[in-house]
Tab-separated table of C-alpha atoms and ligand atoms in Angstrom:
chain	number	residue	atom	x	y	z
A	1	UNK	CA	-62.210	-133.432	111.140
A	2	UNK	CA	-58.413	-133.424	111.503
A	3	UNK	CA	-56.260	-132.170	108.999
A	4	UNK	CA	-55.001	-135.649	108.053
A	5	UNK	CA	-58.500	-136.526	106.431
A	6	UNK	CA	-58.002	-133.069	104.273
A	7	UNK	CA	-54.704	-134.011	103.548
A	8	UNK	CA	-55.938	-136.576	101.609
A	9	UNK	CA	-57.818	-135.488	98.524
A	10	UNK	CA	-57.990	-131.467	98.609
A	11	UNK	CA	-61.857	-130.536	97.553
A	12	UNK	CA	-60.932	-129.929	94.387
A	13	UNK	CA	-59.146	-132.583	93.475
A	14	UNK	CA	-61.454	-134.417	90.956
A	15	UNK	CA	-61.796	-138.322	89.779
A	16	UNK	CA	-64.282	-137.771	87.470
A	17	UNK	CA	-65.042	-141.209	85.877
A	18	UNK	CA	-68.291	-143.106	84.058
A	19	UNK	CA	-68.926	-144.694	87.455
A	20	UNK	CA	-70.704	-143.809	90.591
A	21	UNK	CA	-69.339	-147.354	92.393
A	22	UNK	CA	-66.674	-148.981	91.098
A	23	UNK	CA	-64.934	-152.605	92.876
A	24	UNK	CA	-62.832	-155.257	91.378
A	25	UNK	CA	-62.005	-158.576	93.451
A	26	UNK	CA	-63.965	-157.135	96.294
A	27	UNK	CA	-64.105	-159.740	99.165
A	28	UNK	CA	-65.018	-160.004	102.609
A	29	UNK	CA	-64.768	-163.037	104.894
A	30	UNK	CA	-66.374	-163.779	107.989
A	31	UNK	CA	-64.506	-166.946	109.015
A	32	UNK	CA	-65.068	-169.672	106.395
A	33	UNK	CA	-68.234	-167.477	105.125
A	34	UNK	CA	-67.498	-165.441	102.134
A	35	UNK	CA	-70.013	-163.047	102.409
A	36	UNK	CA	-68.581	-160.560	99.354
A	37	UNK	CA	-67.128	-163.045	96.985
A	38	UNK	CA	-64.600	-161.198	94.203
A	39	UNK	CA	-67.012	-158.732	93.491
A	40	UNK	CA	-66.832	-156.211	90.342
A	41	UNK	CA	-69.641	-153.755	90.465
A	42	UNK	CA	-70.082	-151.331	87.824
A	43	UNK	CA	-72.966	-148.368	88.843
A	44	UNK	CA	-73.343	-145.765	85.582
A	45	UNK	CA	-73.861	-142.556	87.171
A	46	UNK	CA	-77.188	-140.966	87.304
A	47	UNK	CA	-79.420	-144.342	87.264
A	48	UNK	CA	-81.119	-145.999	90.078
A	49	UNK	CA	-79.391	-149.063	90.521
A	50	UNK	CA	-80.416	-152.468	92.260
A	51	UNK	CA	-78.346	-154.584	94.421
A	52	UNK	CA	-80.525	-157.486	93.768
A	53	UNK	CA	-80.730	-161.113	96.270
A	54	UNK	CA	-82.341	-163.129	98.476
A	55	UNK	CA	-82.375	-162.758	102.198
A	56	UNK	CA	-77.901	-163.702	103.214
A	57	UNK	CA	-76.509	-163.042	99.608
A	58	UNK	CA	-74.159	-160.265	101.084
A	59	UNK	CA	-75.764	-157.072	100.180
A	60	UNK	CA	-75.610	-155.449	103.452
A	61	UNK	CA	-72.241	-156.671	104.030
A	62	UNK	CA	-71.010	-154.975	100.543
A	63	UNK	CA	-72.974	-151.486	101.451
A	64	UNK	CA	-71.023	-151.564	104.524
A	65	UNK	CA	-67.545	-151.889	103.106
A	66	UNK	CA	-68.348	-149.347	100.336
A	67	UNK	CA	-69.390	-146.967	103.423
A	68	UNK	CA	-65.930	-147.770	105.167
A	69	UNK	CA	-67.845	-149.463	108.462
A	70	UNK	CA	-65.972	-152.531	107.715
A	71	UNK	CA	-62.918	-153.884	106.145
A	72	UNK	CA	-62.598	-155.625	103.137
A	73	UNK	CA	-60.000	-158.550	102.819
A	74	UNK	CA	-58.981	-157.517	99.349
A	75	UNK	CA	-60.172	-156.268	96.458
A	76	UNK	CA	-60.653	-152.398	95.464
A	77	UNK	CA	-62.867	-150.110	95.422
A	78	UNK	CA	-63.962	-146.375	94.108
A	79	UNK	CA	-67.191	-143.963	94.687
A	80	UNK	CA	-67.596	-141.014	92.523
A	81	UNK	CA	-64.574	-142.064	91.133
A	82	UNK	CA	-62.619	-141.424	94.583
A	83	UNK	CA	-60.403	-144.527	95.249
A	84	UNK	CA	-61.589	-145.539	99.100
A	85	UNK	CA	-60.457	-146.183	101.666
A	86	UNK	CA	-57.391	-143.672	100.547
A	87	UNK	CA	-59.398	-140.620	99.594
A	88	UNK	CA	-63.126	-141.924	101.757
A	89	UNK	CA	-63.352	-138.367	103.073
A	90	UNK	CA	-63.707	-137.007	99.881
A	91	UNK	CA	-65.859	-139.092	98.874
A	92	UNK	CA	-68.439	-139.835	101.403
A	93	UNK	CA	-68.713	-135.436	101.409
A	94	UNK	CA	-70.564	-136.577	98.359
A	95	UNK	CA	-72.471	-139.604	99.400
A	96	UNK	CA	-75.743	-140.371	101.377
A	97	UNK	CA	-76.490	-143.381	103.146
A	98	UNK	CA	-78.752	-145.178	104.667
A	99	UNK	CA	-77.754	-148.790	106.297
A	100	UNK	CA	-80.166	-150.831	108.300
A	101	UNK	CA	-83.037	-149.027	109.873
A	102	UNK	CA	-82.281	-145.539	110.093
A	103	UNK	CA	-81.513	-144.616	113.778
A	104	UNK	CA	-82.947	-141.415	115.238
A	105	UNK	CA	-83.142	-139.589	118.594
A	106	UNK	CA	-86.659	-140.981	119.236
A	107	UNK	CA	-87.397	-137.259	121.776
A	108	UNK	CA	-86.082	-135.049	119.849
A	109	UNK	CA	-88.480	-133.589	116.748
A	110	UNK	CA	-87.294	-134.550	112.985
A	111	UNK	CA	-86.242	-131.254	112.275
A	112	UNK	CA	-83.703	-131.338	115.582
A	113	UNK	CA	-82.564	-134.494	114.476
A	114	UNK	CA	-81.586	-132.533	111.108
A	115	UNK	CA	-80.182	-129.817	112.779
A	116	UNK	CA	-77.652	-132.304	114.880
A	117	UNK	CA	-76.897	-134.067	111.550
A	118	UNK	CA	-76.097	-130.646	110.140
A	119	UNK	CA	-74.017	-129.038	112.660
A	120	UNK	CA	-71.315	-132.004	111.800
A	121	UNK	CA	-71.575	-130.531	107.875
A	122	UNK	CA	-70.418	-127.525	105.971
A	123	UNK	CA	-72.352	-124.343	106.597
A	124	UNK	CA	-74.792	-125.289	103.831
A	125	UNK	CA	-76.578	-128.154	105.306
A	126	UNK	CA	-78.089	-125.970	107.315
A	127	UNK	CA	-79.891	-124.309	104.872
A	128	UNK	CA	-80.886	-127.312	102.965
A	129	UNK	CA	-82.958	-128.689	106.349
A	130	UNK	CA	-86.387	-127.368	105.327
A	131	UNK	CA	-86.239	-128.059	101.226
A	132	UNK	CA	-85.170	-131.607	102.153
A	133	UNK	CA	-87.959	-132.107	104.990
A	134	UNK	CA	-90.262	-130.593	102.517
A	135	UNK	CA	-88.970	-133.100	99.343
A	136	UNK	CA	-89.575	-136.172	101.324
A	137	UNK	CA	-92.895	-134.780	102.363
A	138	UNK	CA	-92.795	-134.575	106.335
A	139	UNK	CA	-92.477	-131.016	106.310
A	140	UNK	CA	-95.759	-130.876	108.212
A	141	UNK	CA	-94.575	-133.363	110.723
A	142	UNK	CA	-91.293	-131.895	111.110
A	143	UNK	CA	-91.865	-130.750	114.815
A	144	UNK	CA	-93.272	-133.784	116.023
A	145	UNK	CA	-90.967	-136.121	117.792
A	146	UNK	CA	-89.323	-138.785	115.868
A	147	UNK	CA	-90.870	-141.442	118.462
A	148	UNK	CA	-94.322	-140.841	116.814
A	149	UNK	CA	-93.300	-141.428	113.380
A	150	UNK	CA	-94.509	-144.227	111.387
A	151	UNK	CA	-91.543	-146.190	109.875
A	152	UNK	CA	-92.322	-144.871	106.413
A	153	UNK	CA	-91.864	-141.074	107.861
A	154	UNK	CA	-88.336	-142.368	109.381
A	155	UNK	CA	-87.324	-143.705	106.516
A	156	UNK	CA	-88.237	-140.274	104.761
A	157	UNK	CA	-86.573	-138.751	107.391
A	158	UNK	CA	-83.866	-140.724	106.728
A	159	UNK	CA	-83.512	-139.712	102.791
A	160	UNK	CA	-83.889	-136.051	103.636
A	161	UNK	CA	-80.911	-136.787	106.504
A	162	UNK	CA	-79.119	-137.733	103.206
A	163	UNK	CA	-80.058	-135.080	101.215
A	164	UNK	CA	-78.605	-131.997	103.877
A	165	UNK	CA	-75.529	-133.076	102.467
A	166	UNK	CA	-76.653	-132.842	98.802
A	167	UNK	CA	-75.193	-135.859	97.714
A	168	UNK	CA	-74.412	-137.008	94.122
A	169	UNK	CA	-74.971	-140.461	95.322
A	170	UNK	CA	-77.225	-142.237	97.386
A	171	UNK	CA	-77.010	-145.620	99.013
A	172	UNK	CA	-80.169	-147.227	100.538
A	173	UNK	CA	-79.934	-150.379	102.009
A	174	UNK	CA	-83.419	-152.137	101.678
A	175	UNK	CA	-85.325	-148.922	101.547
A	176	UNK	CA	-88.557	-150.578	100.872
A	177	UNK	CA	-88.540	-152.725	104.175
A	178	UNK	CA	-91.219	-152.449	106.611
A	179	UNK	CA	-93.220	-149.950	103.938
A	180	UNK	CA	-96.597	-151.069	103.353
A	181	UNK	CA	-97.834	-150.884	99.557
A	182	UNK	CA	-98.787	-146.840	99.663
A	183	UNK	CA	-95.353	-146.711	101.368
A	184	UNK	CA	-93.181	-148.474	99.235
A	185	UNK	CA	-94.926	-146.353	96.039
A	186	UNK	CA	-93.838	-143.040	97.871
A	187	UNK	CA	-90.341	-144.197	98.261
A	188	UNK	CA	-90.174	-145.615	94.598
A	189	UNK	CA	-91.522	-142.414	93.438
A	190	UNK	CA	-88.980	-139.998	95.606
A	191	UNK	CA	-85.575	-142.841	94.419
A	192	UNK	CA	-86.971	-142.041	90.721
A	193	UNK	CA	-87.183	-138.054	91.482
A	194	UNK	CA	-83.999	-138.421	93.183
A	195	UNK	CA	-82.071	-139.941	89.486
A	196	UNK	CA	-84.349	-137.385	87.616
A	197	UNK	CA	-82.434	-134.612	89.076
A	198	UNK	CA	-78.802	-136.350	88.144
A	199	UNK	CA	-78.120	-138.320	91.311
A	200	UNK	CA	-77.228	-141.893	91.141
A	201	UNK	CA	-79.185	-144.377	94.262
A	202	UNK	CA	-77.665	-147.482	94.649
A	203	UNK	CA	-80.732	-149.576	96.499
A	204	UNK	CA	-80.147	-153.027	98.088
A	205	UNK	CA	-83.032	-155.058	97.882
A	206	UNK	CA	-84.477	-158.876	97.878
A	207	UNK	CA	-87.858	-158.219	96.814
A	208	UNK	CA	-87.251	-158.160	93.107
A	209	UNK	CA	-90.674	-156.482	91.915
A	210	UNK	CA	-89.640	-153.206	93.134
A	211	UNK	CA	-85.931	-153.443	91.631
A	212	UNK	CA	-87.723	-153.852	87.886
A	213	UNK	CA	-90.003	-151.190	88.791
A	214	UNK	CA	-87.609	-148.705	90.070
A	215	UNK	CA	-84.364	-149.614	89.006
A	216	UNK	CA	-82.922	-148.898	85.911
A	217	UNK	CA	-79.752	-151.245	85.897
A	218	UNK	CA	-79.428	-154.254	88.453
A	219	UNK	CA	-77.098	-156.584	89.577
A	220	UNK	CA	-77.867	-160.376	90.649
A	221	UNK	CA	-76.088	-161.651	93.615
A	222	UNK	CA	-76.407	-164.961	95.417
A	223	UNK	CA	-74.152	-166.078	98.041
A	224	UNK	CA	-71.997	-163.059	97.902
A	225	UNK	CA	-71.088	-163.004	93.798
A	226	UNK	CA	-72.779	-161.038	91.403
A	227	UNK	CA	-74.370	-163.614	88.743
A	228	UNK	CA	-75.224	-160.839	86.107
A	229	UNK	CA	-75.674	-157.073	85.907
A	230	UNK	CA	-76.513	-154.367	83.389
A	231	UNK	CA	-79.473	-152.604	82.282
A	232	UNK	CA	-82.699	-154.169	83.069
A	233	UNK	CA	-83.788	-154.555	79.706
A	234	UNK	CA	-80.364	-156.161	78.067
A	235	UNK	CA	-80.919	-158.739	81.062
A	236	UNK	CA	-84.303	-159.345	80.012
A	237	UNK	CA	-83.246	-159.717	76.280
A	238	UNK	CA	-81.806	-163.139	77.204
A	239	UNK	CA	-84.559	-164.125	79.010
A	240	UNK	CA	-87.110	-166.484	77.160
A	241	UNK	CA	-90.574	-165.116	76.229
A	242	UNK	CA	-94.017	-167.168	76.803
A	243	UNK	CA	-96.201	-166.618	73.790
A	244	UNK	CA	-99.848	-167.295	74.232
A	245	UNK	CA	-101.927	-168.626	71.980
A	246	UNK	CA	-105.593	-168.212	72.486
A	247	UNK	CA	-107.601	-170.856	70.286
A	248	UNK	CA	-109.454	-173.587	69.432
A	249	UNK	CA	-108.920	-177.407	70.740
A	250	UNK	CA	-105.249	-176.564	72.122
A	251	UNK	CA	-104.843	-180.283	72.864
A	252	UNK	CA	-105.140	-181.045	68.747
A	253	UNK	CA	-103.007	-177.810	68.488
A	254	UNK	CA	-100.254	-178.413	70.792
A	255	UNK	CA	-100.034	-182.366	68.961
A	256	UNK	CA	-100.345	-180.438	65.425
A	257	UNK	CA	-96.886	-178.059	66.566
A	258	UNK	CA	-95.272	-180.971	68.150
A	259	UNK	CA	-95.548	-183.295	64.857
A	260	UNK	CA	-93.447	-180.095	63.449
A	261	UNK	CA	-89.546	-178.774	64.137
A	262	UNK	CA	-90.471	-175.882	66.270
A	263	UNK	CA	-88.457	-177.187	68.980
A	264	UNK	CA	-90.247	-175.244	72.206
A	265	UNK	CA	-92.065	-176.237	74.937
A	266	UNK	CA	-96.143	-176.468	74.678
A	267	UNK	CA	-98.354	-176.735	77.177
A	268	UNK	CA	-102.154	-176.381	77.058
A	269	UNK	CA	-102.910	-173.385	78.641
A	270	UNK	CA	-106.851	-172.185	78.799
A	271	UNK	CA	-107.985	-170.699	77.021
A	272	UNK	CA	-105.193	-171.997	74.287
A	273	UNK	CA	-101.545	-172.997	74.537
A	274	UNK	CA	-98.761	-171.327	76.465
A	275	UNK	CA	-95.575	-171.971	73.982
A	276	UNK	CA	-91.899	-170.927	75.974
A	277	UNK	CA	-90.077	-169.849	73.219
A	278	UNK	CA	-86.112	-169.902	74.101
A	279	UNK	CA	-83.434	-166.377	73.844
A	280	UNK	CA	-83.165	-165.113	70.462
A	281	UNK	CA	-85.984	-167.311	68.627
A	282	UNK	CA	-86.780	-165.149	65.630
A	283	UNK	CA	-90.253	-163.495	64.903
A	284	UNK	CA	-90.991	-165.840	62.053
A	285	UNK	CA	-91.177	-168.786	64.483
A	286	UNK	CA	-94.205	-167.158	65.632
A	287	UNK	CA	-95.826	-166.736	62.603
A	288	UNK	CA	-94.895	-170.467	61.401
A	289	UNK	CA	-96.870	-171.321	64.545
A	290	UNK	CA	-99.680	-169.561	63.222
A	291	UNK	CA	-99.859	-170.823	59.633
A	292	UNK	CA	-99.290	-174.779	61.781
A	293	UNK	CA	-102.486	-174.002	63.278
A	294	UNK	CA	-104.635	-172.438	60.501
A	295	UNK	CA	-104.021	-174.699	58.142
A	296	UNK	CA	-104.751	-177.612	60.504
A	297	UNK	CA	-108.377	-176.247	60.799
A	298	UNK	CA	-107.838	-174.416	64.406
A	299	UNK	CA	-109.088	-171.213	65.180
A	300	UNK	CA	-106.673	-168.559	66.320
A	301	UNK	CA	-108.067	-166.349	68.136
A	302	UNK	CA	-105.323	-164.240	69.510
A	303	UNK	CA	-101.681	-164.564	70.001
A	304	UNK	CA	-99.571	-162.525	72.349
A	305	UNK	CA	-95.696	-162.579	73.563
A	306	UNK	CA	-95.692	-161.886	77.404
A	307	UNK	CA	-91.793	-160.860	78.428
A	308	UNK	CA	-90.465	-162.819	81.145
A	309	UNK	CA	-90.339	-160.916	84.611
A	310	UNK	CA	-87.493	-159.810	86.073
A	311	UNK	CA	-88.331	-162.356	88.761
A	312	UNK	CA	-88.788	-165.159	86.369
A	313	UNK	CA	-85.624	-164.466	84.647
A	314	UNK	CA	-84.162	-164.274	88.320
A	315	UNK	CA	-85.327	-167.468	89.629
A	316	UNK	CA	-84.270	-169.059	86.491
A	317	UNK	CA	-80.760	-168.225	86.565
A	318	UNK	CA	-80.547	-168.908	90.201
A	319	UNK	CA	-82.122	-172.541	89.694
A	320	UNK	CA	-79.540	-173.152	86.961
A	321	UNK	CA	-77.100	-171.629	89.106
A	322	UNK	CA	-78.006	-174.712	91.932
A	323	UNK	CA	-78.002	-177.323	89.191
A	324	UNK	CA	-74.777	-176.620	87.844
A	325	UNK	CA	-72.861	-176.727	90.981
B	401	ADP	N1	-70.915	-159.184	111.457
B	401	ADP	C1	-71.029	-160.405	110.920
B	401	ADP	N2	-70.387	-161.457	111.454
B	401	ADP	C2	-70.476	-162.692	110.897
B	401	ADP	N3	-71.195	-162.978	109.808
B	401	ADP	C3	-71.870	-161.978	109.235
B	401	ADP	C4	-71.824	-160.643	109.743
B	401	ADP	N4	-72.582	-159.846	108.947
B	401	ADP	C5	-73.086	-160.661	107.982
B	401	ADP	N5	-72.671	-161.933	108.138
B	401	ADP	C6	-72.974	-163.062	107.256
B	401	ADP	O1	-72.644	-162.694	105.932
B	401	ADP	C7	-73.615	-163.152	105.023
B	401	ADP	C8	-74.211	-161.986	104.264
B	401	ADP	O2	-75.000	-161.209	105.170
B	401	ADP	P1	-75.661	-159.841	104.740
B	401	ADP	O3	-74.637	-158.994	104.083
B	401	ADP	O4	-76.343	-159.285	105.924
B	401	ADP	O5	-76.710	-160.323	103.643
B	401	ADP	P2	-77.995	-159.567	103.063
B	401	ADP	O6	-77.899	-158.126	103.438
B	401	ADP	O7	-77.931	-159.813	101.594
B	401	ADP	O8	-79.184	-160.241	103.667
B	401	ADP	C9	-74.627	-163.941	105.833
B	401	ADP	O9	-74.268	-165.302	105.763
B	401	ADP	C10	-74.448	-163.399	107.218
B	401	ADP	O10	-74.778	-164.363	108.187
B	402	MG	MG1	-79.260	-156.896	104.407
């Protein structure tokens, strides 16, 4: 490292804010294609966040400029609260990463892969080689070449190459690819043990099951802007909620609630009526549905709100999204 890079921020120099990531305006061009479109990312510390869209929306793109591997066009940016590119050094001291498929010297063992990674560290990492093989759970296949590792062991390998440097944050760029289902539990598991101990992951992803399982907070983004963020449950507060109605002759029941003012979608659903209520409808539409249906001589038999899913919520604002422009 040259004294320059020290020169920048000394190591005690702090910038403690709320905010693991922090960008405002942040954009990135490739030609005419804006691939990071005025982004303004807010990551709480200590959650696992979710970089959240389909397959092109610019989530690789946006890891990479946070990491410093390419250039933003404008916009600015802060990790840990360390303005970057100015004081990166400082900054990425505290960061893990993991972009792409993680790349490893396929002859040498995992543990010699950790050493190399270490000898580039402080004096520490060193010490933290076998506690972080042993965290991910390859400590047992630690000598074995990296060539004969399944991809779920190199991308385990990959998280305890993050952890040698103990970092307080921890990007992940699709972590969950190429994991089959027993694979993809052990990572979501180890990203959740990760934020229990105070770290903050930041995981790109487009499958948008494992965001609502593992994340905590999420951002949307489609072609390059972020549509909506915050926690996962104040997104799914303003997301509309099926109720289902199990009873009797749903196709006299749904005519019975449309001759009254609830003004919600019915559709006969076996074994009753599914009924989308819209954000915010009150609990006592429910039970007006109810007393509609009782005192028109139909059997009720059950009644039950199911939350919309992340995913439903998702493809719903991206449809409206495409309708409105
Ligand atoms: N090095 C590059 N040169 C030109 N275009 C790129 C480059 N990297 C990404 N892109 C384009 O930027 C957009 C976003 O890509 P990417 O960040 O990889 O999306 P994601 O990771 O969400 O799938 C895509 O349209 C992609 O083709
Ligand atoms: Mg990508």
């Amino acid at each position: 490292m040259t004294s320059t890079s020290f020169a920048e921020a000394s190591p005690n120099q702090s910038f403690e804010n709320q905010w693991a990531v922090e960008t405002h305006g942040l954009t990135k061009r490739f030609g005419e294609n804006v691939a990071v479109n005025g982004v303004e990312l807010l990551v709480p510390r200590g959650c696992a966040f979710g970089y959240l869209g389909p397959n092109g929306a610019g989530k690789t793109t946006l890891i990479r400029v946070l990491l410093g591997l390419t250039h933003a066009d404008s916009g600015t940016m802060s990790l840990l609260g360390f303005p970057v590119p100015k004081h990166r050094a400082a900054a990425l001291a505290r960061v893990g990463a993991i972009v792409d498929e993680p790349r490893f010297h396929g002859h040498l063992t995992g543990r010699q892969n950790l050493q190399l990674l270490a000898a580039a560290r402080e004096p520490a990492a060193r010490d933290r080689i076998g506690p972080a093989l042993e965290r991910v759970g390859i400590l047992h296949r630690a000598d074995d070449r990296v060539s004969k590792y399944s991809m779920g062991m190199r991308q385990r390998l990959g998280v305890a190459a993050c952890l040698i440097g103990d970092p307080q944050l921890l990007v992940l760029d699709e972590p969950m690819n190429g994991l089959d289902p027993a694979g993809m539990h052990e990572m979501r598991d180890m990203i959740l043990s990760l934020v229990a101990e105070g770290r903050t992951v930041v995981l790109s992803s487009h499958l948008l099951d494992e965001v609502e399982r593992t994340c905590d907070a999420v951002a949307i983004v489609d072609r390059g802007k972020i549509i909506r963020q915050g926690p996962i449950s104040e997104l799914l507060a303003g997301a509309t909620v099926v109720l289902q109605v199990d009873c009797s002759e749903p196709h006299r029941a749904r005519a019975l609630l449309e001759a009254t003012t609830i003004g919600a979608a019915i559709e006969v659903s076996p074994p009753g009526l599914g009924i989308t209520l819209s954000a915010g409808t009150g609990r006592e539409v429910v039970a007006e549905i109810n007393r509609v249906l009782v005192e028109g001589a139909i059997s009720v038999y059950r009644l039950q709100e199911i939350q919309a899913s992340l995913e439903s919520w998702f493809l719903s604002v991206t449809s409206r999204l495409g309708a409105s422009e």
